[in-house]
CSV table of C-alpha atoms in Angstrom, one decimal:
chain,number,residue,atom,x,y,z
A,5,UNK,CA,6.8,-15.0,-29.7
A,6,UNK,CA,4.6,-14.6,-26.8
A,7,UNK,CA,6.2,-13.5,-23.4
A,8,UNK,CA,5.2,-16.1,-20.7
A,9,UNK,CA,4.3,-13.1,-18.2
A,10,UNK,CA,2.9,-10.6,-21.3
A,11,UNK,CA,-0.2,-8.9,-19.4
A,12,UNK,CA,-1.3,-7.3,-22.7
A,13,UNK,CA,-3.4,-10.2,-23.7
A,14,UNK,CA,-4.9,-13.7,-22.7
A,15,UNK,CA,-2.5,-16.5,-23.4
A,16,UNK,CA,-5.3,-19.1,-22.4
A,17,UNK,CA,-7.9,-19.6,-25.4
A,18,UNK,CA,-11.3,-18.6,-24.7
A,19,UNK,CA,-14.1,-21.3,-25.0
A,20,UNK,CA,-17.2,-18.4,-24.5
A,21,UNK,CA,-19.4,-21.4,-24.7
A,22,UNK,CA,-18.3,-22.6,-21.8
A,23,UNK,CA,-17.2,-19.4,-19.6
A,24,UNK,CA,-18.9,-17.2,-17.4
A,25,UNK,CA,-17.2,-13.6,-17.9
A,26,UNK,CA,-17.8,-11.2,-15.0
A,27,UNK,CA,-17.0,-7.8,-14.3
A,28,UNK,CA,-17.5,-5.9,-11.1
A,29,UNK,CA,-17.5,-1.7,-11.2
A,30,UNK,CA,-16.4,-1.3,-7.0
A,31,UNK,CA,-17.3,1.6,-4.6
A,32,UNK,CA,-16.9,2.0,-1.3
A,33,UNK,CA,-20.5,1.7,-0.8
A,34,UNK,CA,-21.6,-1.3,-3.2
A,35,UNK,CA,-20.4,-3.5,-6.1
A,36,UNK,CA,-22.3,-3.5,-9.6
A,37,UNK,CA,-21.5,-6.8,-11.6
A,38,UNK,CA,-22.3,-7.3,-15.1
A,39,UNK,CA,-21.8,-10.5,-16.7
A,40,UNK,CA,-22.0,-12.4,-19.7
A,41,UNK,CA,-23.8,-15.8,-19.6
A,42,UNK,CA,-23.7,-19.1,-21.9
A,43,UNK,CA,-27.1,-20.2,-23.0
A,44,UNK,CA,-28.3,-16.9,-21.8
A,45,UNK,CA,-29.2,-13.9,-24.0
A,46,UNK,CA,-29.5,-11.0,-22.0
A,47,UNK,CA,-26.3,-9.8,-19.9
A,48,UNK,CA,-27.6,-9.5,-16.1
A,49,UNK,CA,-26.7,-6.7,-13.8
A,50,UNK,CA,-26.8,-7.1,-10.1
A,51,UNK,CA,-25.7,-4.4,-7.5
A,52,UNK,CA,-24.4,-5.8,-4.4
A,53,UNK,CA,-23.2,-4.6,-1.0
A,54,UNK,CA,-19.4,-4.9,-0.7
A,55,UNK,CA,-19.7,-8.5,0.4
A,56,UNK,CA,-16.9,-11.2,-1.2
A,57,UNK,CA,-20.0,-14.0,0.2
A,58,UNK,CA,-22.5,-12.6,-2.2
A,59,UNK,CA,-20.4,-12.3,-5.4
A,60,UNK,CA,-19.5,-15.9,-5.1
A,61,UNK,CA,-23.1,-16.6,-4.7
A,62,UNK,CA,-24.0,-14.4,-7.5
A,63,UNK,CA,-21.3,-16.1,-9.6
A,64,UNK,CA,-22.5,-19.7,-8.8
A,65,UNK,CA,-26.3,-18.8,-9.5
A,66,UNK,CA,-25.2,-17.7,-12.7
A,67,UNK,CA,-23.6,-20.9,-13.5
A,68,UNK,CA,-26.1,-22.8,-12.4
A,69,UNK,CA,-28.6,-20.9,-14.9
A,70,UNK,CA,-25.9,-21.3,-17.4
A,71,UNK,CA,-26.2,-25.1,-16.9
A,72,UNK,CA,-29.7,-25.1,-16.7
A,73,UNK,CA,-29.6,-23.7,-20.5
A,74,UNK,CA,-27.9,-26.7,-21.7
A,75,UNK,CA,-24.0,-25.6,-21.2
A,76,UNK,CA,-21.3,-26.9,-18.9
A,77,UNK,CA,-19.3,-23.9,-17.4
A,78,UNK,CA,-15.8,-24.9,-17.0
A,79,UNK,CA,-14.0,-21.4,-16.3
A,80,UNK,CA,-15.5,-18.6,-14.2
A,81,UNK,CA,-13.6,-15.6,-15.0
A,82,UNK,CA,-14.1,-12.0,-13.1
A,83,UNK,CA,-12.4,-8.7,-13.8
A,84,UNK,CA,-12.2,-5.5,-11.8
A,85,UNK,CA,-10.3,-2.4,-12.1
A,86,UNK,CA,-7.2,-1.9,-9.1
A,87,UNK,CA,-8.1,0.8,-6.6
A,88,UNK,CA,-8.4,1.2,-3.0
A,89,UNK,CA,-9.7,-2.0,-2.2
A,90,UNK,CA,-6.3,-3.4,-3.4
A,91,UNK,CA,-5.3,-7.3,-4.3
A,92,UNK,CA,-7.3,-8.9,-1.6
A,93,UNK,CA,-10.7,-9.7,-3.3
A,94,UNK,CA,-8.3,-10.9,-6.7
A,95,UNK,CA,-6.7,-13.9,-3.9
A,96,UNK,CA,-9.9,-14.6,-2.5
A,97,UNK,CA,-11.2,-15.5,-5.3
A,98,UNK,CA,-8.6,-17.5,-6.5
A,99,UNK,CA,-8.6,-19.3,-3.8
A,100,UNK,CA,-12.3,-20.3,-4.0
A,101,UNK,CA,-11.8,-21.1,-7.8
A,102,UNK,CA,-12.8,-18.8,-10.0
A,103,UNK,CA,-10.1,-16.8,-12.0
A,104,UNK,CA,-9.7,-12.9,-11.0
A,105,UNK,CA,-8.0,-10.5,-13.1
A,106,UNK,CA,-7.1,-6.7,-12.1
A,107,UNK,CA,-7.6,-4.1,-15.1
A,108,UNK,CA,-5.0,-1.4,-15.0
A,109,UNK,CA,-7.4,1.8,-15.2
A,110,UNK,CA,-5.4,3.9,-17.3
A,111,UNK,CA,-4.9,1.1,-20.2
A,112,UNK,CA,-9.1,1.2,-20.1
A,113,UNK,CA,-10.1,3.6,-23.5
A,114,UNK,CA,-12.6,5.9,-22.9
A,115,UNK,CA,-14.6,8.6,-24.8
A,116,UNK,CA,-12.6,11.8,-25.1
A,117,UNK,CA,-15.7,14.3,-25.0
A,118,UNK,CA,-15.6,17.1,-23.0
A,119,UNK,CA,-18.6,16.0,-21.1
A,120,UNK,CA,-19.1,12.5,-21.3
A,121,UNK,CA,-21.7,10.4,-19.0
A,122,UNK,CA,-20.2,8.5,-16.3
A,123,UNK,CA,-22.3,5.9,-14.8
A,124,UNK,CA,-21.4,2.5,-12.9
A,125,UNK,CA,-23.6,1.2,-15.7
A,126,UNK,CA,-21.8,2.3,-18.3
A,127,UNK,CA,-18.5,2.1,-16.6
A,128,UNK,CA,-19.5,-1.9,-16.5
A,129,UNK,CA,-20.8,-1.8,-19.6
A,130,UNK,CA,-17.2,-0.1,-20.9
A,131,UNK,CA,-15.2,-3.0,-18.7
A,132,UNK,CA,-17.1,-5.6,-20.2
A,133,UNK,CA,-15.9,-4.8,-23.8
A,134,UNK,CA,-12.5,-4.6,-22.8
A,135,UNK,CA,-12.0,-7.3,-20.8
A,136,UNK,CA,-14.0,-9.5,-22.8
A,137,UNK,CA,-11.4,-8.4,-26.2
A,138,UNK,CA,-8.9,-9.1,-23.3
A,139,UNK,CA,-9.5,-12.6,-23.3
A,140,UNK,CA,-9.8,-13.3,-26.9
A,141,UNK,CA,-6.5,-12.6,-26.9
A,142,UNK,CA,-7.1,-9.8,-29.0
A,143,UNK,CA,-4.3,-6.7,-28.1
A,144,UNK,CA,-5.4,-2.6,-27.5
A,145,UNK,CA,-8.3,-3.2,-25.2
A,146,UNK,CA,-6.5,-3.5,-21.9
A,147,UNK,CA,-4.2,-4.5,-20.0
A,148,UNK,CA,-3.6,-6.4,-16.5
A,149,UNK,CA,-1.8,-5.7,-13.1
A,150,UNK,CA,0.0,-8.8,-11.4
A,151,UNK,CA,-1.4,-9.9,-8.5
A,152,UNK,CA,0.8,-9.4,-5.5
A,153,UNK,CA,0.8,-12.1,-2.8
A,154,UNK,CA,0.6,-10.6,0.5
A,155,UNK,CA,4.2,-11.3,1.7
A,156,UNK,CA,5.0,-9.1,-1.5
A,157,UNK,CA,2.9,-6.4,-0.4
A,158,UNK,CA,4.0,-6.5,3.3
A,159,UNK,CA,7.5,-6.1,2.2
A,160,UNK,CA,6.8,-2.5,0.9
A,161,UNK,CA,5.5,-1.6,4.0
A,162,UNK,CA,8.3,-0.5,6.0
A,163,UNK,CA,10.3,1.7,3.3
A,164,UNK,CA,6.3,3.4,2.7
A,165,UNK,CA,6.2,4.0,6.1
A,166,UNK,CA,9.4,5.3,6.5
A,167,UNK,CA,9.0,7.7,3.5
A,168,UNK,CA,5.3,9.2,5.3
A,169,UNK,CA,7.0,9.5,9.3
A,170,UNK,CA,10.2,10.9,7.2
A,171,UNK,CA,7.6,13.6,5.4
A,172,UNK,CA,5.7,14.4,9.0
A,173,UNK,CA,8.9,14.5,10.2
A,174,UNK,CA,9.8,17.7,7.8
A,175,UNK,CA,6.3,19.1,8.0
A,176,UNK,CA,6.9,19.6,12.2
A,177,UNK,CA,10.4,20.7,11.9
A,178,UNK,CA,9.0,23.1,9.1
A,179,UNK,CA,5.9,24.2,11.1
A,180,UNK,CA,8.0,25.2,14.0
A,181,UNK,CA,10.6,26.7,12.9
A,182,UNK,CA,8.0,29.3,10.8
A,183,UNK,CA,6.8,29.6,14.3
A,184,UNK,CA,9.8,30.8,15.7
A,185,UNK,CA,10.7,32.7,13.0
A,186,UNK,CA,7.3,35.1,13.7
A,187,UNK,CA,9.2,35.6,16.4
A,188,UNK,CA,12.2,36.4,15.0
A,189,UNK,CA,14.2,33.3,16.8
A,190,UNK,CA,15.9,31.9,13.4
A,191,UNK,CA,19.0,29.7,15.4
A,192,UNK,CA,17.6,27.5,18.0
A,193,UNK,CA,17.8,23.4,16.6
A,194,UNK,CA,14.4,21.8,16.9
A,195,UNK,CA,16.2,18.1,16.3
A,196,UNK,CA,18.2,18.3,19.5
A,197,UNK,CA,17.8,15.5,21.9
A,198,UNK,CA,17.2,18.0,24.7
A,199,UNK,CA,15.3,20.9,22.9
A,200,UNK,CA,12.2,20.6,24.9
A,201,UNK,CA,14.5,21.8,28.3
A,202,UNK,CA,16.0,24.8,26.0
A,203,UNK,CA,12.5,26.1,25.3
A,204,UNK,CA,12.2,28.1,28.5
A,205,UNK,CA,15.5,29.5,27.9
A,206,UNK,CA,14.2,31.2,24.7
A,207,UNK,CA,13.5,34.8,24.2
A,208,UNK,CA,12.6,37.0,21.8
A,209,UNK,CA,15.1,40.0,20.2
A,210,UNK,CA,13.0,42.1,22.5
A,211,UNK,CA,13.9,40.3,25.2
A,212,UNK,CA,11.2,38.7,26.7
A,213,UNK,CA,10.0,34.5,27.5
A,214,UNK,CA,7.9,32.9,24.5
A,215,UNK,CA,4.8,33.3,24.8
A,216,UNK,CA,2.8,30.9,26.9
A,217,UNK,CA,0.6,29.6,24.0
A,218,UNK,CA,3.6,29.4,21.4
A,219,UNK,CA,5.5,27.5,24.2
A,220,UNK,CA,2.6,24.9,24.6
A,221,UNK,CA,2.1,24.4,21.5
A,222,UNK,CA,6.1,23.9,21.0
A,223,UNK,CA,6.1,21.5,23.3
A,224,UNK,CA,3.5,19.2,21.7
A,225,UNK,CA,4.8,19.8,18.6
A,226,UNK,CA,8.0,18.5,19.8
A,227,UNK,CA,6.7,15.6,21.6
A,228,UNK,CA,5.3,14.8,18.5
A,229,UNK,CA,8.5,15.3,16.7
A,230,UNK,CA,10.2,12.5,18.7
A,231,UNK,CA,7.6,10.1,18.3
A,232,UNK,CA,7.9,9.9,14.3
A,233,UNK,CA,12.1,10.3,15.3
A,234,UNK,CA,11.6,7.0,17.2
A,235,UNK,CA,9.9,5.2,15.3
A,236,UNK,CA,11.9,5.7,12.2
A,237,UNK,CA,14.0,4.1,13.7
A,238,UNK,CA,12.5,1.3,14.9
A,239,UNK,CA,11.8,0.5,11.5
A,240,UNK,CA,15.4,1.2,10.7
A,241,UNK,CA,16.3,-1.6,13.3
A,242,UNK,CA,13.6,-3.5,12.2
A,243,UNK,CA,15.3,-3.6,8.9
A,244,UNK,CA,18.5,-4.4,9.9
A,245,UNK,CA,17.3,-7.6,12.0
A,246,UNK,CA,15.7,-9.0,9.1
A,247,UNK,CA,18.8,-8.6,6.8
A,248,UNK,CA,21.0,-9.9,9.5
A,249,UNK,CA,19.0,-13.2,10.1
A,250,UNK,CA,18.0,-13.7,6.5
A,251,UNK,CA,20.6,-12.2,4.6
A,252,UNK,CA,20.5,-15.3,1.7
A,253,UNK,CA,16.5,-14.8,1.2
A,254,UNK,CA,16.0,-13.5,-2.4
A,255,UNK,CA,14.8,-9.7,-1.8
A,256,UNK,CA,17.3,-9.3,1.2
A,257,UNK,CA,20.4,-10.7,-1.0
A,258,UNK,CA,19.3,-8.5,-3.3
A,259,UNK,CA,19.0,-5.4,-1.0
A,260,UNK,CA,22.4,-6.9,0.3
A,261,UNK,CA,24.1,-6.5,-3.6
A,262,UNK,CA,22.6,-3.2,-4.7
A,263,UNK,CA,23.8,-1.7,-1.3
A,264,UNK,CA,27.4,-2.6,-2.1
A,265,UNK,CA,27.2,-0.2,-5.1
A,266,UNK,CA,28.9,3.0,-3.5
A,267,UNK,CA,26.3,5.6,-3.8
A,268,UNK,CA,23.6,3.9,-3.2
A,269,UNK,CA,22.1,3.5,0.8
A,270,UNK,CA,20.2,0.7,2.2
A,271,UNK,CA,17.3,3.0,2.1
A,272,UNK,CA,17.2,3.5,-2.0
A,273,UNK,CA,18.2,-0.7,-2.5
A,274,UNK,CA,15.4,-1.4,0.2
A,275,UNK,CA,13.0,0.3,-1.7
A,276,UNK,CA,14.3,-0.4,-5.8
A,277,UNK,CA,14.2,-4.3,-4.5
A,278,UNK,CA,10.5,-4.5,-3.3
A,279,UNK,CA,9.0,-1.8,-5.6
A,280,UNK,CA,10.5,-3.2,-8.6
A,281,UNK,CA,13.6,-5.5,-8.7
A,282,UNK,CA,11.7,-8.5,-7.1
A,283,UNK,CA,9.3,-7.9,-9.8
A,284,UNK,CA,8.7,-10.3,-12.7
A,285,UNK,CA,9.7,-8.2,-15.6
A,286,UNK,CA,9.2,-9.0,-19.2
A,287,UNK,CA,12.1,-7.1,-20.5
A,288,UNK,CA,14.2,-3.7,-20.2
A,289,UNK,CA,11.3,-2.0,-21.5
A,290,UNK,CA,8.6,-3.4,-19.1
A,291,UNK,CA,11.3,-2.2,-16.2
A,292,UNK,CA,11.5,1.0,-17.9
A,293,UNK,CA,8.1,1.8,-18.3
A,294,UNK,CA,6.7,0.3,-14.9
A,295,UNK,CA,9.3,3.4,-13.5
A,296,UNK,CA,7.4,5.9,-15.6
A,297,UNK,CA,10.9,6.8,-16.8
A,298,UNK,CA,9.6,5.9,-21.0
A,299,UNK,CA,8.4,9.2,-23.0
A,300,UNK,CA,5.1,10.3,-24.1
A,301,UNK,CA,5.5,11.4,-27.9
A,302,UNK,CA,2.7,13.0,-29.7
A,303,UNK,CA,3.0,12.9,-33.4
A,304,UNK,CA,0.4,13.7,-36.0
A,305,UNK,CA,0.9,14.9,-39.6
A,306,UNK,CA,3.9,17.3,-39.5
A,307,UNK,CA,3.9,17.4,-36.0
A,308,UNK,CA,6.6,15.8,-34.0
A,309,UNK,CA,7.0,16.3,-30.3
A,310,UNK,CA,7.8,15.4,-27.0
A,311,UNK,CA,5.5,15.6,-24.1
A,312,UNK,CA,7.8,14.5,-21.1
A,313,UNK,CA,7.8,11.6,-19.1
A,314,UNK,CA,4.7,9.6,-19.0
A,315,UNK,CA,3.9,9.4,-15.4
A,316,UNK,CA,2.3,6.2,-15.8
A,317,UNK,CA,4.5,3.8,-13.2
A,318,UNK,CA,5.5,3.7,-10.3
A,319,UNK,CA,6.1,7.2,-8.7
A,320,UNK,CA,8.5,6.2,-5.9
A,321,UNK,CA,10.6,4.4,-8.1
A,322,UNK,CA,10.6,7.7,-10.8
A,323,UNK,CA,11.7,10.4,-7.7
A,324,UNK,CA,14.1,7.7,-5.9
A,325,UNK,CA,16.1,7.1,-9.6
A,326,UNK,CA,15.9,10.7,-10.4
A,327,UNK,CA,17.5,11.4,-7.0
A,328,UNK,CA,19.6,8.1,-7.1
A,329,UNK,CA,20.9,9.1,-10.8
A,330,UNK,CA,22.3,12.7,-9.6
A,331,UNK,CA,23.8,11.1,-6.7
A,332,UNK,CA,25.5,8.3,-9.2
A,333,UNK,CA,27.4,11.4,-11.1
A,334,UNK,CA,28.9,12.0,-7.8
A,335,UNK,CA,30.2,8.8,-6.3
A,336,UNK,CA,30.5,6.9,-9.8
A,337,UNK,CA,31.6,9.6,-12.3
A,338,UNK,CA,34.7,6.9,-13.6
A,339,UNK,CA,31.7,4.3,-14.8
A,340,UNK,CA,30.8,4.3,-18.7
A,341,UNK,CA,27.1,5.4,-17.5
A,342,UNK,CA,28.6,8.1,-16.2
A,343,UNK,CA,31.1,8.9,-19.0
A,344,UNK,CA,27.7,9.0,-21.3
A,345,UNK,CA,26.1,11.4,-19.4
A,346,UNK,CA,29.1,13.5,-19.4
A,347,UNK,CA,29.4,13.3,-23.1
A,348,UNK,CA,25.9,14.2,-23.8
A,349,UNK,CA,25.5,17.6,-21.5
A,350,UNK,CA,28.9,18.8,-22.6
A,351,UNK,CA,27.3,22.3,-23.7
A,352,UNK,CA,26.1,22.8,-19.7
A,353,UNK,CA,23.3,24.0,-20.9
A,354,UNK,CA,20.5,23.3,-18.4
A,355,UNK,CA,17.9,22.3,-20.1
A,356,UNK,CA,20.0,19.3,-21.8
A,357,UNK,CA,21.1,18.3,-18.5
A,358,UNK,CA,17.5,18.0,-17.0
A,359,UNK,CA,16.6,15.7,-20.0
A,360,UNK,CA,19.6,13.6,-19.9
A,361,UNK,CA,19.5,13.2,-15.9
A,362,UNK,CA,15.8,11.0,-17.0
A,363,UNK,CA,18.1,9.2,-19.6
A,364,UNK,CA,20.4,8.6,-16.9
A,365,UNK,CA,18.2,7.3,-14.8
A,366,UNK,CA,16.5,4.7,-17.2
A,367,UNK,CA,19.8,3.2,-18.4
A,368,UNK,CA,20.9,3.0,-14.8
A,369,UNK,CA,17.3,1.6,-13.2
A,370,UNK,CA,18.2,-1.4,-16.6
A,371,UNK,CA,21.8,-1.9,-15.5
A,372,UNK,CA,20.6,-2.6,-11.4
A,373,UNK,CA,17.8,-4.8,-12.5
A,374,UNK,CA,20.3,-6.8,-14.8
A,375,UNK,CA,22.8,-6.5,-11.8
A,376,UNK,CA,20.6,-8.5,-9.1
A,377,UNK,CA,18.4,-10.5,-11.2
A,378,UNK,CA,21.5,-12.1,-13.9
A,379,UNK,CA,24.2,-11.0,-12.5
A,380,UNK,CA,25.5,-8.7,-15.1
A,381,UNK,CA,28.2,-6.4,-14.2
A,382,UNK,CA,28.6,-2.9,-13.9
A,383,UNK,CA,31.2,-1.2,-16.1
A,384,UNK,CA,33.1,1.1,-14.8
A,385,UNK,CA,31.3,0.8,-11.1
A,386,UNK,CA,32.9,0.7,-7.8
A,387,UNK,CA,31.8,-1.6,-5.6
A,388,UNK,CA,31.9,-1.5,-1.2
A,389,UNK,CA,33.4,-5.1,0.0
A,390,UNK,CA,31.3,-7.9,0.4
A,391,UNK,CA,30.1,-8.1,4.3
């Protein structure tokens, strides 16, 4: 039976008679869009400037061609790979009536020659056959990304942010404290509130001031330092507003509930919630494999192996459950999860435990979803009181 949100394949019957099938190869520089007409024999290409305006013109002279050759157009469908320029063209569209779709890149098949031509014409030309298979209904030739709305997308904001200042953050303590350490000064705290008025107290195991360059160039860096420190937390408080004045709103009840799983921060629920949770998933296996936490097996003839994780899905979510499933051992080692981890790396061998942490993981990113989505319990998990 066919999953009301399966991605895989068009759902909606295809009329090619009366549909105008578009696809647009995007640059930073222009759009090519190829497109295949009714009535019309030949498939026309037009390069345009990175201009929403003159696609929708393009799109509507087409159908009026199309029209001209004796058909009526009743759909307008367009399909683009997702990239830099994002969602926003996908909404625009939609909102001036013609149906968008985003191509996931990597489900797009492509020749597996060492050297193989790559042009935008052949890249729409390779688009075209996919999507158009796509649309038929027809399964293999590629798949679709969900198109966010933009209070979706604004909601990952703040946790991406967070996780860049909290990076630049690490990079300046890092940077000066290899600065120091040329100097052979190995104990001074660069985090301290006051540790710009301590740098002229500094001296080297020779005994003499810093350096006057190394000291300027300190003092920036620390200026800098508590910049990124302040506004961490302003997005920190930021946070904490929202939650406190909306605390029923679906993603914020269900940051509340995962953060009453001891363990797990506001931080990890903040992010789980809008990277995945408030998500429409298919099944366990689309939650699974959106993580990148499903394998990659390569089997041929006698061969059977495993590669590893694919990698395909969402990175943060991968690192934060890999981190988050460690960290579950520790604060949650009574649950059954936990108890099937233990069970499974009772040799201590390393290598079992690194493959059974990703194991971990995946059963435990299933059990959260099915926690805040159904309302499924957690065996075996403590729980911090309702606030």
């Amino acid at each position: 039976m066919p999953q009301p949100n399966d991605l895989s394949r068009s759902l909606v019957a295809l009329d090619q008679d009366s549909t105008i099938i578009a696809v647009v190869e995007m640059s930073q520089s222009s759009w090519l869009v190829g497109g295949i007409l009714p009535g019309i024999e030949r498939q026309p290409r037009k390069k345009l400037e990175p201009n929403p305006e003159r696609l929708l013109a393009l799109l509507h002279r087409w159908r009026d061609e199309s029209v001209r050759a004796g058909r009526t157009i009743t759909r307008i469908t367009v399909a683009f790979e997702a990239g830099r320029d994002g969602f926003w063209l996908a909404r625009w569209l939609e909102a001036r009536g013609v149906e968008p779709h985003v191509i996931h890149p990597s489900s797009v098949a492509v020749s597996r020659e060492h050297r193989r031509a790559k042009t935008d014409r052949l890249d729409t030309e390779l688009l075209k056959r996919g999507f158009l298979g796509w649309l038929r209904g027809e399964r293999g030739h590629c798949s679709m990304a969900r198109v966010p709305t933009i209070a979706e997308e604004d909601a990952k904001r703040p946790n991406r942010e967070r996780e860049c200042l909290v990076k630049e953050r690490t990079r300046l303590v890092n940077r000066m404290k290899g600065t120091l350490a040329r100097l052979g000064i190995r104990n001074f705290r660069l985090t301290l509130r006051n540790a710009a008025e301590h740098l002229a107290a500094l001296s080297t195991p020779e005994g003499s001031p810093l350096p006057p360059n190394v000291a300027a160039e300190l003092e920036r860096d620390i200026a800098r330092l508590r910049l990124v420190i302040g506004q961490i937390k302003q997005i920190e408080e930021a946070r904490r507003q929202r939650l406190e004045e909306q605390p029923e709103r679906g993603p914020h009840a269900m940051v509340r509930l995962l953060a009453r799983v001891v363990g797990i921060g506001i931080e990890t629920a903040d992010m789980l919630v809008n990277e995945v949770m408030s998500r429409p998933m298919r099944d366990r296996r689309a939650v699974a494999r959106y993580a990148g936490l499903t394998g990659a097996p390569d089997e041929s003839g006698a061969k059977r192996r495993e590669q590893g994780l694919a990698k395909a899905g969402n990175a943060r979510v991968r690192r934060g459950m890999i981190q988050l499933a460690w960290r579950f051992l520790r604060f949650q080692n009574n649950s059954a999860l936990a108890k099937w981890y233990q069970a499974r790396t009772a040799d201590h061998r390393g290598a079992t435990r690194k493959t059974m942490i990703v194991a971990l993981a995946r059963k435990l990113l299933i059990a959260l979803w099915r926690f805040v989505t159904i309302g499924e319990p957690l065996d075996g998990v403590t729980l911090r009181p309702a606030s």
